[in-house]
Amino acid sequence: MSANDAASATVGESAERATEAAAEADESVIDLAGVTFGYTATPVVEDVSLRVEPGEYVAVVGPNGSGKSTLMRLMLGLLGPDAGTARLFGEDAARFDDGERVGYVAQQAAAAEDMPITVREVVKMGRFPYLGLDRLSDGAFADELADDPVRTARRTANVVSGRLTADDWETVDDALATVGMSAFADRRIGRLSGGQRQRVFIARALAGEADLLVLDEPTVGVDAESVDAFYDLLDALNDAGITVVLIEHDLGAVVEHADRVVCLNREVYFDGPTDEFVESDALARAFGTEARFLTGGAE
Amino acid sequence: MSDPLTAALVAWLLGAVDGSLPLAAGTQPAALTLQGGFAAVGEAIFAALRWVLAQWYWLMDWAYYLTGLEMLNPRYRYMHRAILVGLCVGVMAPLIGTFLVHRQLALIGDALAHTAFAGVAVGLFLNAVIDLGVSPYLTAVVVAMIAALFIELISETTDAYNDVSMAIVLSTGFALGTTLISLNAGGLAVGVNQFLFGSLSTVSPQSAGILLVLFVVIVGTVAVTRNQLLYVTFDETAAAVSGISVNWYNRVMVMLTAMVVVGAMQIMGVILVAAMLVVPVAGATQVSRSFTESLVVSVVLAELAVLLGIAVAYYGGVTAGGVIVLVAVGIYVCAVGVGKLQSARGGREVPEMGSIETDDADPSAGTGGD
């Protein structure tokens, strides 16, 4: 078994175990019920109900300003709904504290162009949720200490000092191998192309052993050839059991890759299989609303 | 002072910061136990600081005997302390500055320096009016940290750091400082220049001790929280999604910045202190490939600027703060040149991207292309 095979096996096995565990517990990955939210009195997202089950590949589409990114922030607990409930892996999204289970990939602009930081250092961040003083309050800590005091003491020292263990580094390198970026590990991320950078951010999520990957218009500003490679990567990860939620404006990519489409324009216009979405008039209705709004027509 | 607990705390504080007063003097019986505890801890800390200073003097004496450099002469203990303060500033300023610069918060150092000036004015004012005997650097730390939290709260409320909030805090700090000084001009104006422009000769054992405490707190905090600070600096949203409390770490960062500013103010002065947070980091960014490397390089550049600056200031009889900044800027210009050379030489070899590999995936999928 090559290093890459080992890496891929690790990703696949980990995600599949998580998927099976979630399915056994009848636990939706994301569960929004009647969610309404507005930055002002006017709601940006209104009465949205949405369940994402383990292993799904869901794309959220809609015109500009339709509330896609706001919906994503609600899903992740970064915003609290004005009405309704948002749950992540069965927990209240705002209080969800298993952050390593969620990988987030933003538009490439999020990465500081001039910051001197290597690809490996970025991917390493995926392991940070496993480090830090707050990890010591983990309920399992006392049990582990009783079972294996030496190993636990060593792990505690690493957690407190913020040092990655050899196992952590192996996970980081495996994640890089999985996205085909091992050769770029010591390069400054600012020197990479848009598509390469997005692969690195996927690797960061994999390093955290995420069960859910949330991507907010990840291919904006990425050249066409790299976009294809990027979506192939998402397909492969989804096939390996990772749940994918994709906020996307590129309808062609959505139709080609996602299993399910949610069409949003403040409220949900369509939620179903991709082939049904293609044949429905949801897109025309959702985008048509926006067109009428822009020309001053009242809905 | 009617509350005995408060009286005990104030008495301890006065005793701790003013060597002329005995520790725990003037306390009342009701607070003796607590005060005794504080006094014991305080005494232990100050004993440790005195020991560190004594060792530093010894080291500098040896350096003088080995090098014969006049500025290291054992008669000039103030220079020994100035070098110690400079070396500490050379570590902690770029350490915090690296996180600030890459979050494009370079100006926050300037804003906090001006509020620290207000803190100095508050200390001088209290000393002049009610003879409190507290070190102005101590009041500067308190006021700068309050201002730091204020800036952070504004940014949390408005969802963004902005120039306007920093400008308001900066102006308010300086306005408060100048007003307090003008209220009692005869007593205060005399000592203001050293805080505005910094001075090598006025680094007292007491202020060197305060700086050592700040140094330990800052370096220790960064050592423990560096991963979280890096994640928040690089990608705030992803950090929040991963469960890191972004607001909490932002507060830690601005509080540490306030401490650095006050620490560096002694030799750099209010007006130039922000330069130590920014210039060495900007230089390191030009020549470093990794974040870890940039931290190390920025500290090396800052130490170089501090030591050269102090030496030039001593032998040239000029203000240390100004010379240190000029040297730092000179180093930055050199770093830009080196960075350009590195860019011209490197980047020609582009490694090939590997295949996307997952266990169920087609190994040939998504190869190359970027």
PDB file of C-alpha atoms in Angstrom, chain A residues 32 34-50 60-71 74 262-270 282 285-287 289-290 293 298-299:
ATOM      1  CA  LEU A  32     -33.011  23.681  10.117  1.00  0.00           C
ATOM      2  CA  GLY A  34     -38.626  27.141  10.300  1.00  0.00           C
ATOM      3  CA  VAL A  35     -35.511  29.332  10.412  1.00  0.00           C
ATOM      4  CA  THR A  36     -35.967  33.056   9.885  1.00  0.00           C
ATOM      5  CA  PHE A  37     -33.169  35.592  10.127  1.00  0.00           C
ATOM      6  CA  GLY A  38     -32.608  39.233   9.214  1.00  0.00           C
ATOM      7  CA  TYR A  39     -29.805  41.689   9.829  1.00  0.00           C
ATOM      8  CA  THR A  40     -32.493  44.374   9.995  1.00  0.00           C
ATOM      9  CA  ALA A  41     -36.264  44.124  10.328  1.00  0.00           C
ATOM     10  CA  THR A  42     -36.464  42.650   6.813  1.00  0.00           C
ATOM     11  CA  PRO A  43     -35.646  38.930   6.870  1.00  0.00           C
ATOM     12  CA  VAL A  44     -32.844  37.704   4.633  1.00  0.00           C
ATOM     13  CA  VAL A  45     -33.885  34.101   5.185  1.00  0.00           C
ATOM     14  CA  GLU A  46     -37.510  33.291   5.930  1.00  0.00           C
ATOM     15  CA  ASP A  47     -39.080  30.121   7.282  1.00  0.00           C
ATOM     16  CA  VAL A  48     -36.465  27.783   5.870  1.00  0.00           C
ATOM     17  CA  SER A  49     -36.657  24.126   6.823  1.00  0.00           C
ATOM     18  CA  LEU A  50     -33.902  21.850   5.623  1.00  0.00           C
ATOM     19  CA  VAL A  60     -27.620  25.586  -2.334  1.00  0.00           C
ATOM     20  CA  VAL A  61     -28.223  27.887  -5.290  1.00  0.00           C
ATOM     21  CA  GLY A  62     -29.910  31.225  -5.755  1.00  0.00           C
ATOM     22  CA  PRO A  63     -29.373  34.691  -7.175  1.00  0.00           C
ATOM     23  CA  ASN A  64     -27.035  37.220  -5.585  1.00  0.00           C
ATOM     24  CA  GLY A  65     -28.436  38.480  -2.298  1.00  0.00           C
ATOM     25  CA  SER A  66     -30.751  35.494  -1.961  1.00  0.00           C
ATOM     26  CA  GLY A  67     -29.460  34.621   1.512  1.00  0.00           C
ATOM     27  CA  LYS A  68     -27.228  31.661   0.580  1.00  0.00           C
ATOM     28  CA  SER A  69     -24.243  32.723   2.648  1.00  0.00           C
ATOM     29  CA  THR A  70     -26.482  33.795   5.524  1.00  0.00           C
ATOM     30  CA  LEU A  71     -28.115  30.379   5.438  1.00  0.00           C
ATOM     31  CA  LEU A  74     -27.020  29.832  10.278  1.00  0.00           C
ATOM     32  CA  VAL A 262     -31.886  23.619  -2.630  1.00  0.00           C
ATOM     33  CA  CYS A 263     -32.953  26.692  -4.558  1.00  0.00           C
ATOM     34  CA  LEU A 264     -33.190  29.719  -2.311  1.00  0.00           C
ATOM     35  CA  ASN A 265     -34.288  33.265  -2.652  1.00  0.00           C
ATOM     36  CA  ARG A 266     -35.075  34.310   0.905  1.00  0.00           C
ATOM     37  CA  GLU A 267     -37.321  31.243   1.115  1.00  0.00           C
ATOM     38  CA  VAL A 268     -36.876  27.768  -0.335  1.00  0.00           C
ATOM     39  CA  TYR A 269     -38.207  27.502  -3.913  1.00  0.00           C
ATOM     40  CA  PHE A 270     -37.064  23.970  -4.500  1.00  0.00           C
ATOM     41  CA  ALA A 282     -37.948  26.691  -9.582  1.00  0.00           C
ATOM     42  CA  ARG A 285     -39.329  31.511 -10.223  1.00  0.00           C
ATOM     43  CA  ALA A 286     -36.421  32.151  -7.829  1.00  0.00           C
ATOM     44  CA  PHE A 287     -34.399  34.281 -10.225  1.00  0.00           C
ATOM     45  CA  THR A 289     -38.429  37.228  -8.251  1.00  0.00           C
ATOM     46  CA  GLU A 290     -35.028  38.854  -8.080  1.00  0.00           C
ATOM     47  CA  PHE A 293     -37.358  43.204  -7.485  1.00  0.00           C
ATOM     48  CA  ALA A 298     -43.451  44.332  -6.013  1.00  0.00           C
ATOM     49  CA  GLU A 299     -43.651  40.616  -5.263  1.00  0.00           C
TER      50      GLU A 299
END
